[in-house]
Coordinates of C-alpha atoms and ligand atoms in Angstrom, one line a residue:
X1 CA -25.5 23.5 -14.7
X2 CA -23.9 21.0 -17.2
X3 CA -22.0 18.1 -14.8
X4 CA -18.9 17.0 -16.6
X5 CA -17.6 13.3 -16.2
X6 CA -15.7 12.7 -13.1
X7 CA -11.9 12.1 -14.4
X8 CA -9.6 12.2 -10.8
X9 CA -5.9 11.2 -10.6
X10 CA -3.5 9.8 -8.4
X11 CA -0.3 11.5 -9.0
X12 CA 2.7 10.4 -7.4
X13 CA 6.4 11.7 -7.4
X14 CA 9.0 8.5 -8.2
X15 CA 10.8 8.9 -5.4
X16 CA 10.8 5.8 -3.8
X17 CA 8.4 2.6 -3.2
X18 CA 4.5 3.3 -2.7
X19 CA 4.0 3.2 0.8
X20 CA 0.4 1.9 2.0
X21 CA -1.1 5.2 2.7
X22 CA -0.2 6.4 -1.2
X23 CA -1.8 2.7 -2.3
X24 CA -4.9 3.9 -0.5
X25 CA -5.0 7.3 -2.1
X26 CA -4.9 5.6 -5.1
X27 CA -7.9 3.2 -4.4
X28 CA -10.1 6.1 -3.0
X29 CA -9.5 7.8 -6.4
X30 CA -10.5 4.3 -8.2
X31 CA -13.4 3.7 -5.9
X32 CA -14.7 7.0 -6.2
X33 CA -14.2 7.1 -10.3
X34 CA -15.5 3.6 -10.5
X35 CA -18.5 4.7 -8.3
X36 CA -19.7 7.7 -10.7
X37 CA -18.9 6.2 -14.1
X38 CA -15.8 8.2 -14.2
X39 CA -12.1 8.0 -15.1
X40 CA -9.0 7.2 -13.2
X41 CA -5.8 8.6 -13.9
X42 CA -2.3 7.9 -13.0
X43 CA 0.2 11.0 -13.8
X44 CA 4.0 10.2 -12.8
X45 CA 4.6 13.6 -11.2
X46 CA 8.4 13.5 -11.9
X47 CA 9.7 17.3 -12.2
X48 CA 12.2 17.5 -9.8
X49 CA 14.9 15.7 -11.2
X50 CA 17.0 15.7 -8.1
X51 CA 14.1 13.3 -6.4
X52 CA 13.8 10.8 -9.1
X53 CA 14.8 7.2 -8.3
X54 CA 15.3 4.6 -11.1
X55 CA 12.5 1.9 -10.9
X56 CA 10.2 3.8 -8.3
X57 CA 7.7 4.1 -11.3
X58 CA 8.1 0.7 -12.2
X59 CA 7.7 0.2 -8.6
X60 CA 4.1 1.9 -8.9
X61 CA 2.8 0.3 -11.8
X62 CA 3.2 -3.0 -10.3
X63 CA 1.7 -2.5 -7.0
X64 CA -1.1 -1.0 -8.1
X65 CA -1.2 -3.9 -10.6
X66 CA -0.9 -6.9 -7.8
X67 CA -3.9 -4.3 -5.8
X68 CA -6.4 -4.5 -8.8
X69 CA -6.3 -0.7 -8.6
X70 CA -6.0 -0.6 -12.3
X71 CA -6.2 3.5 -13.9
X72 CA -8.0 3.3 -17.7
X73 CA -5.1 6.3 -18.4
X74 CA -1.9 6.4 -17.7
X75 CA 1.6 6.0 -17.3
X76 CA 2.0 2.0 -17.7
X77 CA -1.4 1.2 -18.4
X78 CA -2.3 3.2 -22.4
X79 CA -2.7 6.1 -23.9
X80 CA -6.0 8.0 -23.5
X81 CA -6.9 11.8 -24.8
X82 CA -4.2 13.8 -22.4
X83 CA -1.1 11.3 -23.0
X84 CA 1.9 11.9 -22.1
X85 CA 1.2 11.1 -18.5
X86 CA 4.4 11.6 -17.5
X87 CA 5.7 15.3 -16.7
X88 CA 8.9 14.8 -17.7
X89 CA 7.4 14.0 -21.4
X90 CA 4.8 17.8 -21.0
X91 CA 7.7 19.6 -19.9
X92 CA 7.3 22.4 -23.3
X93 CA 3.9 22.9 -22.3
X94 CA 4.5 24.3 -19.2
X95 CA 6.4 27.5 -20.2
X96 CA 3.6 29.2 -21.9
X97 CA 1.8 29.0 -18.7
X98 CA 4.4 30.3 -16.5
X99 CA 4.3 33.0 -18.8
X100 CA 0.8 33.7 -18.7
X101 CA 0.7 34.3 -15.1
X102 CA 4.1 36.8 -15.4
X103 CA 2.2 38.6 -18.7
X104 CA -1.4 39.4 -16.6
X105 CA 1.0 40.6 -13.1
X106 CA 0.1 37.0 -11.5
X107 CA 4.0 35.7 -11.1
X108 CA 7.3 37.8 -11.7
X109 CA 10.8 36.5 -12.4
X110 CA 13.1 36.9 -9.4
X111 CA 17.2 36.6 -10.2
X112 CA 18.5 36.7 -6.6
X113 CA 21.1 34.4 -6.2
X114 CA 21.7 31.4 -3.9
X115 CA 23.8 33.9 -1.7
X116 CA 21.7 36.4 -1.8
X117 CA 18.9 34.6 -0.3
X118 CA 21.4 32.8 2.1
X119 CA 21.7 36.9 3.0
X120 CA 17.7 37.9 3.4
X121 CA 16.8 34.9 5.6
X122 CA 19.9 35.6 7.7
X123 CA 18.7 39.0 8.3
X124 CA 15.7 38.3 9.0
X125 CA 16.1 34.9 11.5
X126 CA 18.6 37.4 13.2
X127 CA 15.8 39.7 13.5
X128 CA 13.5 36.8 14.8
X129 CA 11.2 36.2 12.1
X130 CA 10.5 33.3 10.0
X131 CA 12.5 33.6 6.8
X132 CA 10.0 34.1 3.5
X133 CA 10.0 35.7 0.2
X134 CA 6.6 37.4 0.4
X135 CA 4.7 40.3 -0.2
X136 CA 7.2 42.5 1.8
X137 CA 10.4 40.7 1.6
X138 CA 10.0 40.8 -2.5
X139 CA 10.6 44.3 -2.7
X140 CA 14.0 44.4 -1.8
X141 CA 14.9 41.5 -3.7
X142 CA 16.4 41.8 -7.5
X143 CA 13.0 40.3 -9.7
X144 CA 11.1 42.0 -12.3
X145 CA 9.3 44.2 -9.6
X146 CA 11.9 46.0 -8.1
X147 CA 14.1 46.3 -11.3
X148 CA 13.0 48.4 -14.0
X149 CA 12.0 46.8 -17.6
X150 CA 15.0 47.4 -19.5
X151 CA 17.3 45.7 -16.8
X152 CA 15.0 42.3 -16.4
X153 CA 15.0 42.3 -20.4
X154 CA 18.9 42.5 -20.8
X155 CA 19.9 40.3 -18.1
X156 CA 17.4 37.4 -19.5
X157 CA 19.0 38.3 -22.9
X158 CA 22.4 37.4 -21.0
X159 CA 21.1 34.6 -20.5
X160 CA 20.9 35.1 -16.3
X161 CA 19.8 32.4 -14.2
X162 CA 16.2 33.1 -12.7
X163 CA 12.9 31.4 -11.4
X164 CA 9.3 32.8 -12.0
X165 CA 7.8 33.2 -8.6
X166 CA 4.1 33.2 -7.8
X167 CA 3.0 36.6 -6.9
X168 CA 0.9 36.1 -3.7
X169 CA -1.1 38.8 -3.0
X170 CA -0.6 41.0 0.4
X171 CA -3.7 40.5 2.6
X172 CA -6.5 38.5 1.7
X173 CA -8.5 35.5 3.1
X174 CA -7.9 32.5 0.4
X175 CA -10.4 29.5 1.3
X176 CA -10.6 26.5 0.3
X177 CA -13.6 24.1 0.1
X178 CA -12.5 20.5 1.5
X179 CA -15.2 17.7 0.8
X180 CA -13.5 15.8 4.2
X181 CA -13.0 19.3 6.0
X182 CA -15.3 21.7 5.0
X183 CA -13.9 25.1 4.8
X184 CA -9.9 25.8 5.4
X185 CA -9.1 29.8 5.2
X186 CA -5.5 30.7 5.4
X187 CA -4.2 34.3 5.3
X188 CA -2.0 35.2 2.6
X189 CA 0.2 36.9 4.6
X190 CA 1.7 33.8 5.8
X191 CA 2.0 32.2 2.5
X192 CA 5.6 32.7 0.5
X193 CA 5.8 33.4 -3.2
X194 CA 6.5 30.0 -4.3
X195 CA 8.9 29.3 -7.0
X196 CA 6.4 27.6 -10.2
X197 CA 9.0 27.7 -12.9
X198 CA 12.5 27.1 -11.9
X199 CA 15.9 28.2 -13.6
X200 CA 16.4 24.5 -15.3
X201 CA 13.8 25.3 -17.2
X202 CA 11.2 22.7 -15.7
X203 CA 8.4 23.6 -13.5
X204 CA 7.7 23.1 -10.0
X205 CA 5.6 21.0 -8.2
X206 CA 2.6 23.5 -8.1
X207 CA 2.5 24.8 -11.7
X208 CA 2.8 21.5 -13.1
X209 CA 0.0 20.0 -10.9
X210 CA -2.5 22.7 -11.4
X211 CA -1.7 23.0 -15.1
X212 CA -2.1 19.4 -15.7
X213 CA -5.1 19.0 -13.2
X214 CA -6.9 21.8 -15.7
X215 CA -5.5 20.3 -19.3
X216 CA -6.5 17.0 -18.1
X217 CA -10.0 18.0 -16.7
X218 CA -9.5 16.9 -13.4
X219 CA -12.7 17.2 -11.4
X220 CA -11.8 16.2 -7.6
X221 CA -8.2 16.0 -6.3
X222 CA -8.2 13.5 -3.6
X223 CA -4.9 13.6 -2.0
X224 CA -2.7 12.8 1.1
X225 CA -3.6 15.2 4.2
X226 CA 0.2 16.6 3.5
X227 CA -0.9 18.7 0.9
X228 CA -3.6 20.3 2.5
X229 CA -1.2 23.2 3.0
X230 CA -0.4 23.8 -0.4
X231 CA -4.3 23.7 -1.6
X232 CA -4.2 27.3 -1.1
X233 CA -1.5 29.0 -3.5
X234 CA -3.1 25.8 -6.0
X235 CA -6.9 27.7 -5.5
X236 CA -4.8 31.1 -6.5
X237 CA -3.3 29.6 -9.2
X238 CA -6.8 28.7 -10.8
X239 CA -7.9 32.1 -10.1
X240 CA -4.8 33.9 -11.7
X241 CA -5.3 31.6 -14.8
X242 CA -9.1 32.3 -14.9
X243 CA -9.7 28.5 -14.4
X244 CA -12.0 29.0 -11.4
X245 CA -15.1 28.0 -13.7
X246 CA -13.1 24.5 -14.1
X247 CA -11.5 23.9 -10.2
X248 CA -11.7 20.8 -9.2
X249 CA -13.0 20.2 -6.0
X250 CA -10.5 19.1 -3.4
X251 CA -10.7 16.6 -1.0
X252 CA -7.4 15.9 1.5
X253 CA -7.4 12.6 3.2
X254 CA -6.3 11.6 6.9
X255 CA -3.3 10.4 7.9
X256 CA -2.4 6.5 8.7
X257 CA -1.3 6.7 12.3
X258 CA 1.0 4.4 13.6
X259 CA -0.5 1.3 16.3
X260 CA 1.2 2.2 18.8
X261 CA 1.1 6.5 18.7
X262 CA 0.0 8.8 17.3
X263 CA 2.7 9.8 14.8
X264 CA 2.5 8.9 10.8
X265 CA 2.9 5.8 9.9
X266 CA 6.3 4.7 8.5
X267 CA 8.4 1.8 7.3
X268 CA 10.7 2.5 10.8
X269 CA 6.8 1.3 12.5
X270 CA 6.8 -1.8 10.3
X271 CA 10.6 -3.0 10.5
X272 CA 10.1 -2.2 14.6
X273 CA 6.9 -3.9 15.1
X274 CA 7.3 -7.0 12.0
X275 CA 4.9 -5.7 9.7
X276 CA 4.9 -4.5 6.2
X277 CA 4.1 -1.2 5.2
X278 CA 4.6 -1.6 1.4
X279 CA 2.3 -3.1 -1.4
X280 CA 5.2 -5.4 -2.6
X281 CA 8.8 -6.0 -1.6
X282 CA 11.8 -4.5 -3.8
X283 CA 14.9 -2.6 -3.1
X284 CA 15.3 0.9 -4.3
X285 CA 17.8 3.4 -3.7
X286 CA 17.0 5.8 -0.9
X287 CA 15.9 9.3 -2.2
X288 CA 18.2 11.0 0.6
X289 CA 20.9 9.0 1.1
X290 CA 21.0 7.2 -2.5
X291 CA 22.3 4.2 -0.9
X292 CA 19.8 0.7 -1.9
X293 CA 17.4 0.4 1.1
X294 CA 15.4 -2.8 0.9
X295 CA 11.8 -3.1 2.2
X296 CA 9.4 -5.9 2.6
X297 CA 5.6 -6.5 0.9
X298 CA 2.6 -7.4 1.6
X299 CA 2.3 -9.3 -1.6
X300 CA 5.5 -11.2 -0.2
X301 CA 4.5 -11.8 3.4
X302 CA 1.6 -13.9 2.1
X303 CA -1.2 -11.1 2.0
X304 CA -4.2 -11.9 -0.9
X305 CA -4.3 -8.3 -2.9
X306 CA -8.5 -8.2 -1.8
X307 CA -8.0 -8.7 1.8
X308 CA -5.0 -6.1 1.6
X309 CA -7.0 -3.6 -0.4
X310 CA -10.6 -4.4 1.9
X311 CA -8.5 -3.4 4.9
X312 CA -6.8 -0.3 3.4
X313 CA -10.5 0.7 2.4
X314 CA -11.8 0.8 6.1
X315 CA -8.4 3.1 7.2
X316 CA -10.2 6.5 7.6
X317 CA -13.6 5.5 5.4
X318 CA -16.4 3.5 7.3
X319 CA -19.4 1.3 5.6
X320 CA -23.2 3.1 5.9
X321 CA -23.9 0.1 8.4
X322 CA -21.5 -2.3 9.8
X323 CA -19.9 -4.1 7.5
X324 CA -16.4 -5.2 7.4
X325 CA -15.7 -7.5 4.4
X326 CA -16.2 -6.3 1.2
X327 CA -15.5 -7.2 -2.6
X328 CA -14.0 -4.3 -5.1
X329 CA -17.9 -4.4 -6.4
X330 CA -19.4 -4.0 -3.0
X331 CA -16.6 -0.8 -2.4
X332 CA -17.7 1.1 -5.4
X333 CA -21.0 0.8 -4.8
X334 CA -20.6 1.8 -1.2
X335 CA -17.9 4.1 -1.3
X336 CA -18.3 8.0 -0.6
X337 CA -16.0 10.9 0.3
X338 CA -18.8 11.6 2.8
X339 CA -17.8 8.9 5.3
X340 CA -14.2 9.3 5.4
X341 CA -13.0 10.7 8.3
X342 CA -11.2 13.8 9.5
X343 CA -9.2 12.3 11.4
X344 CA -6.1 9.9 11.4
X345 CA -6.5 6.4 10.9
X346 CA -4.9 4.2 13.1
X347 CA -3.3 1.1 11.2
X348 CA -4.1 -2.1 13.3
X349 CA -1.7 -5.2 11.9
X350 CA -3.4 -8.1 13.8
X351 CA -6.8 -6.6 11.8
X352 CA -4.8 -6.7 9.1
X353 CA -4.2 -10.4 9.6
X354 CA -7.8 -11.4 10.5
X355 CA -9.0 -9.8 6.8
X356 CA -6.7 -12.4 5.5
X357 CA -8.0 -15.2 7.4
X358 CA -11.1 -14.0 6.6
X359 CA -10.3 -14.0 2.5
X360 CA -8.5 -17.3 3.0
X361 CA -11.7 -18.7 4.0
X362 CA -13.6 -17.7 1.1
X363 CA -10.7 -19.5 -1.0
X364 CA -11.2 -23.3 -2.5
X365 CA -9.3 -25.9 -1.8
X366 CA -8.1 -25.9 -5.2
X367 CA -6.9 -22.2 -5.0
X368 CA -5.2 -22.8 -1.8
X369 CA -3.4 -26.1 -3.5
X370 CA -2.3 -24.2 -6.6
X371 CA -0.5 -21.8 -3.7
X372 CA 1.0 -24.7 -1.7
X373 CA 1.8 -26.5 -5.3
X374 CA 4.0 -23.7 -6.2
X375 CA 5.7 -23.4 -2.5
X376 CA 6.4 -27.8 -2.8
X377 CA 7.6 -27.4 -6.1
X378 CA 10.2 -24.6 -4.9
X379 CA 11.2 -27.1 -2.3
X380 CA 11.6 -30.0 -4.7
X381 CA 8.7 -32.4 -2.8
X382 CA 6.6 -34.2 -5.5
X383 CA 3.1 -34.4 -4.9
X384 CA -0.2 -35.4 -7.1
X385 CA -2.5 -32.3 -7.0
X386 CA -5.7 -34.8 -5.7
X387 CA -3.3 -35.2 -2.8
X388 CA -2.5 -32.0 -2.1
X389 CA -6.0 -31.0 -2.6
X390 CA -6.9 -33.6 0.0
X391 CA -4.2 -31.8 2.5
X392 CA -5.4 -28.6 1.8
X393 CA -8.5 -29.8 3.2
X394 CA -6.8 -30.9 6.7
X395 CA -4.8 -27.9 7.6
X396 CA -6.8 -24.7 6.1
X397 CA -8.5 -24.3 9.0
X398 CA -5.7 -23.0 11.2
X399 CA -4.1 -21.2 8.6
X400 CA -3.8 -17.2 8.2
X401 CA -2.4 -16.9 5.2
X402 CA -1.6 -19.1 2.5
X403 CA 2.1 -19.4 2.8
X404 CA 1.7 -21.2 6.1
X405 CA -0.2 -24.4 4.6
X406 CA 3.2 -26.2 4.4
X407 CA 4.5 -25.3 7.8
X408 CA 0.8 -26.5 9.3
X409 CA 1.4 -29.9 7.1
X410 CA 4.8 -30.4 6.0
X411 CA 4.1 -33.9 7.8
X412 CA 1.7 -34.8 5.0
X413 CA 4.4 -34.9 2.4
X414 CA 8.0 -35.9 4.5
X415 CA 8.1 -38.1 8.0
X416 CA 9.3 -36.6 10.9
X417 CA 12.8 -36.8 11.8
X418 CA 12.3 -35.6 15.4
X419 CA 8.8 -36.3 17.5
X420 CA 7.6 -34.1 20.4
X421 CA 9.8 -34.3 23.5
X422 CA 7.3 -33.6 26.1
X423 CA 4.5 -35.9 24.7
X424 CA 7.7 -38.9 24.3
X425 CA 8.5 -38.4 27.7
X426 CA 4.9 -38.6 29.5
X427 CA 3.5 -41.2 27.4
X428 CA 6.1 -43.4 25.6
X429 CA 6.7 -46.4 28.1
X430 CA 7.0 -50.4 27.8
X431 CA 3.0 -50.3 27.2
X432 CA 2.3 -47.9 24.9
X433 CA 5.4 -49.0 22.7
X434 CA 3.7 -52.6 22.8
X435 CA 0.4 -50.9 21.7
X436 CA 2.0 -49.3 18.8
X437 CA 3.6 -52.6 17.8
X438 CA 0.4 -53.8 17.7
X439 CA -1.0 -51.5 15.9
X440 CA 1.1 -51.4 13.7
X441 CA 0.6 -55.2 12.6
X442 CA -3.1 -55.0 12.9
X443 CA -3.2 -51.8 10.1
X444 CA -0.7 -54.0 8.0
X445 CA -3.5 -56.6 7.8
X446 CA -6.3 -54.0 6.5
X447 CA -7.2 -54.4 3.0
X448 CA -9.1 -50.4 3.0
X449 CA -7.8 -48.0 5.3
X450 CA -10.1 -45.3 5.6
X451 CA -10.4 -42.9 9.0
X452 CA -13.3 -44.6 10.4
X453 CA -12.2 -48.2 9.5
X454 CA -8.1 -46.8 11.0
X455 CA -10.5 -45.4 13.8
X456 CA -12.0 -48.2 14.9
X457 CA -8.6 -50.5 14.8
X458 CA -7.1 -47.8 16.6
X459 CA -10.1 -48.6 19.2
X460 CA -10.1 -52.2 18.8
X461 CA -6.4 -53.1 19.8
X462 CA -6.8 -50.3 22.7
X463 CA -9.3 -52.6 24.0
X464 CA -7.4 -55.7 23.1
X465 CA -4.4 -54.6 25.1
X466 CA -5.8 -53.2 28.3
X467 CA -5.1 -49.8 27.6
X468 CA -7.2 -46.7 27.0
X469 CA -7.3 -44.3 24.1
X470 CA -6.8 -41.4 25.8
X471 CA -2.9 -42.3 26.6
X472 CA -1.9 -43.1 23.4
X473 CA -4.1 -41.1 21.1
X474 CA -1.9 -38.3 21.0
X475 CA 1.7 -40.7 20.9
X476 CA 0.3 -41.9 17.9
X477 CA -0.1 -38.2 16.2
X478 CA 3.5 -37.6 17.7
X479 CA 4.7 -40.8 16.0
X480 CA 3.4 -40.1 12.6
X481 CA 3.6 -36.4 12.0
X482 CA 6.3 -35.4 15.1
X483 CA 4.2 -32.3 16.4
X484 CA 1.8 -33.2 19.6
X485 CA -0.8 -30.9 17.6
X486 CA -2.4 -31.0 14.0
X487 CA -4.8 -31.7 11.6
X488 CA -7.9 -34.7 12.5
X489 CA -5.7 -37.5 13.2
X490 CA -7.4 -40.2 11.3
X491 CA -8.2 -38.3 8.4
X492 CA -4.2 -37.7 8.1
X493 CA -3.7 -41.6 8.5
X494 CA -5.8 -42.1 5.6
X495 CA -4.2 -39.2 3.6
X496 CA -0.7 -41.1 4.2
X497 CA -2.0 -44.2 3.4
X498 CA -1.8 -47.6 4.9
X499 CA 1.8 -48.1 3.9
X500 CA 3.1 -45.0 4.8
X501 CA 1.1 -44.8 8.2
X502 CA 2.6 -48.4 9.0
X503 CA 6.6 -47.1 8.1
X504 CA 6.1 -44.6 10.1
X505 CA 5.3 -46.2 13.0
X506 CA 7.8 -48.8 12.4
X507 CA 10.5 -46.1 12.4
X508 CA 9.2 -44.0 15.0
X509 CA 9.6 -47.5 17.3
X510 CA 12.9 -47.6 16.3
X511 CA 13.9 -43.7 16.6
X512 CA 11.9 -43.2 19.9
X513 CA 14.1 -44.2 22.7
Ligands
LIG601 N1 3.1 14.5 -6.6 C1 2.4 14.6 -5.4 C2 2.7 13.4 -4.5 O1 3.8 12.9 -4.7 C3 0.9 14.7 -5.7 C4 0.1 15.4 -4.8 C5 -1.3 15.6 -5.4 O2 -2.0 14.6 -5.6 O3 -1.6 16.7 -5.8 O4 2.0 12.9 -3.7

């Protein structure tokens, strides 16, 4: 049998900001394209018109963007062989299809109005049944199967509202094959004759997917677990076209469960429990309410884009062995629908912070400085790159993510204007203030101050004045950077320099009290 080239898609409706869960759809789709040579897609899925939300696509675009999940087609990133990408732009092509399926008895057009169908499910929820438009409701509804040729002809003619419903047949088994879930088989008898065309002249949801998934030679839909239930009526649809030759396979992917539960994962989860659960931060209007809702990034919060996108990797797939860090190269060589899981993933956020650390430690010094550059320059300190290259040095080690260098050194670059109450009250006394008088005169008279040579002064006039290191070791810290804890205390004298150390202490002496 010839293989075609994989081409998959991620293919999501602009209704509001990518939440994580869609940013991982996205990479598996990359990963697995990436893995077999193939091509990734992104298709703005934007058909319902009521849904839309100005700058949601935008919004897409440049998270996937920050992620490194980058399609080779698409909406925002060129033109390939199926352009547009966008449904909006393929809405004439639809038609013909919708068509098809009512011309070979597949789909029918339906006229009931919004009363009338406000009627049938009242009479049937008063009879205690679930309201449906199906194989045995249809027939006493007004479409083209109850009404006789002439009639559906004139009242389109008279230009009649209607939709083109799917035509579900009565009782059969439809099953789908699910790479994650093996076999699903659903009855028809509890499916409803979905509406694929509607009466504003754009398709729905399902026609346009399927149709676009066939022009565009789709090959495996990997989706969100929450369409698992309409993979069904789409596995019809390619058999009422004749497209069952060209199906894609499906595969439907597991929930992200929440840390604390077992419910989905939402933004409500995130704003309740201080962590993000979007790509980047924005403010969009709310699809429901329309009113601006604003939401917090990862991006923002001080994430790097590979520790984000090695951590969404792990939610719901797992390594061949037991590996937890991995490069973008290392996931496409690794990755397979195979080893995700059935089940939900739960999200965990203080993993999520450790695959920072974890990518702030494979970081230079230089990289880190260009970050903490950027954040002094926003706060209007000066500083010569060699220095802040030398405090990068001092602090990284404590630091999670990169926006937290300057509140681990801020020391490094302005004195303290308060010092460390408890460590002020045990250990500053007549003595100690002598000692740091002392000090103080005997680092003015050093012509090189490096650690070891501030070191052993330090040492020196400890000895000198009868006192021992341990009790004024950490007054010292206090009295140059305010905070009892901190970087190796030397190494900072000798990044502040002789002068600096020496004012320091001279106004700490005089602040202290
Ligand atoms: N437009 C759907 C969504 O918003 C796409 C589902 C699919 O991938 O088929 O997620």
């Amino acid at each position: 049998m010839e293989t075609r080239k994989v081409r998959v898609r991620f293919a999501p409706s602009p209704t509001g900001p990518l939440h994580m869960g869609g940013v991982r759809t996205a990479l598996y789709n990359y990963l697995f394209a990436k893995h077999h040579g193939g091509d990734f897609i992104l298709r703005i899925e934007d058909t319902d018109q009521e849904r839309f939300v100005p700058g949601a696509e935008e919004y897409i675009i440049e998270a996937l963007k920050w992620c490194g999940v980058v399609p080779n087609e698409g909406v925002g990133f060129g033109d390939g062989p199926d352009a547009p990408y966008r449904q909006s732009e393929r809405k004439p092509m639809y038609r013909q299809y919708a068509d098809q399926l009512v011309n070979s008895g597949h789909a029918y057009y339906a006229f009931d109005t919004t009363e009338e169908l406000g009627e049938m499910r009242k009479l049937i929820e008063d009879a205690g049944g679930t309201s449906s438009y199906n194989a045995i409701t249809r027939q006493n509804m007004k479409n083209s199967l109850t009404l006789s040729e002439d009639e559906v002809k004139s009242r389109i003619a008279a230009g009649e509202h209607y939709v083109i419903r799917m035509k579900i047949p009565r009782n059969e088994e439809i099953r789908v094959k699910d790479l994650i879930r093996g076999w699903v088989v659903v009855h028809s008898g509890q499916m409803d004759d979905k509406v694929l065309f509607k009466s504003d002249g754009m398709p729905t949801y399902h026609l346009a997917n399927v149709v676009d998934d066939y022009t565009m030679k789709i090959t495996h839909v990997i989706r969100g677990e929450e369409w698992l239930p309409s993979a069904p009526l789409h596995v019809l649809l390619y058999r009422s076209f004749g497209w069952e030759k060209e199906m894609p396979e499906f595969a439907h992917l597991p929930l992200l469960l929440r840390p604390d539960g077992n419910g989905k994962l939402s933004k409500r989860d995130g704003d309740r429990l201080g962590f993000p659960v979007f790509p980047i931060s924005g403010s969009l209007l709310d699809v429901k309410t329309k009113k601006p809702e604003s939401f917090t990034g990862y991006r923002e919060s001080g994430y790097f884009p590979d520790a984000f996108i090695n951590m969404l990797a792990l939610l719901g797939w797992h390594s061949s062995g037991n590996q937890e860090l991995y490069t973008m190269e290392e996931l496409i060589k690794d990755f397979s629908l195979d080893r995700v899981s059935k089940s939900g993933a739960k999200f965990d956020p203080e993993k999520t912070k450790w695959f920072n650390q974890q990518y702030l430690k494979k970081r230079s010094d230089a990289e880190l400085a260009a970050i903490w550059m950027k954040d002094l320059d926003s706060k209007g300190i000066k500083a010569s790159e060699d220095y802040v290259l030398k405090a990068v040095h001092l602090v990284r080690e404590k630091a999670v993510f990169a926006n937290e260098l300057h509140s681990l050194g801020h020391f490094l670059f302005t004195a303290p204007d308060t010092y460390d109450a408890e460590v002020i009250k045990k250990r500053w006394n007549e003595k100690s203030a002598l000692f740091m008088s002392a000090l103080k005169e005997a680092f003015r008279g050093m012509t090189t101050f490096t650690a070891a040579e501030a070191e052993a002064c330090f040492k020196q006039v400890a000895e000198s004045n009868g006192i021992k290191t341990g009790e004024v070791m950490q007054l010292f810290r206090v009295c140059l950077s305010g905070a009892a804890g901190g970087p190796a205390l030397f190494e900072m004298a000798e990044l502040l320099g002789k002068d600096e150390t020496v004012k320091r202490l001279e106004t700490a002496a005089v602040k202290i009290k």
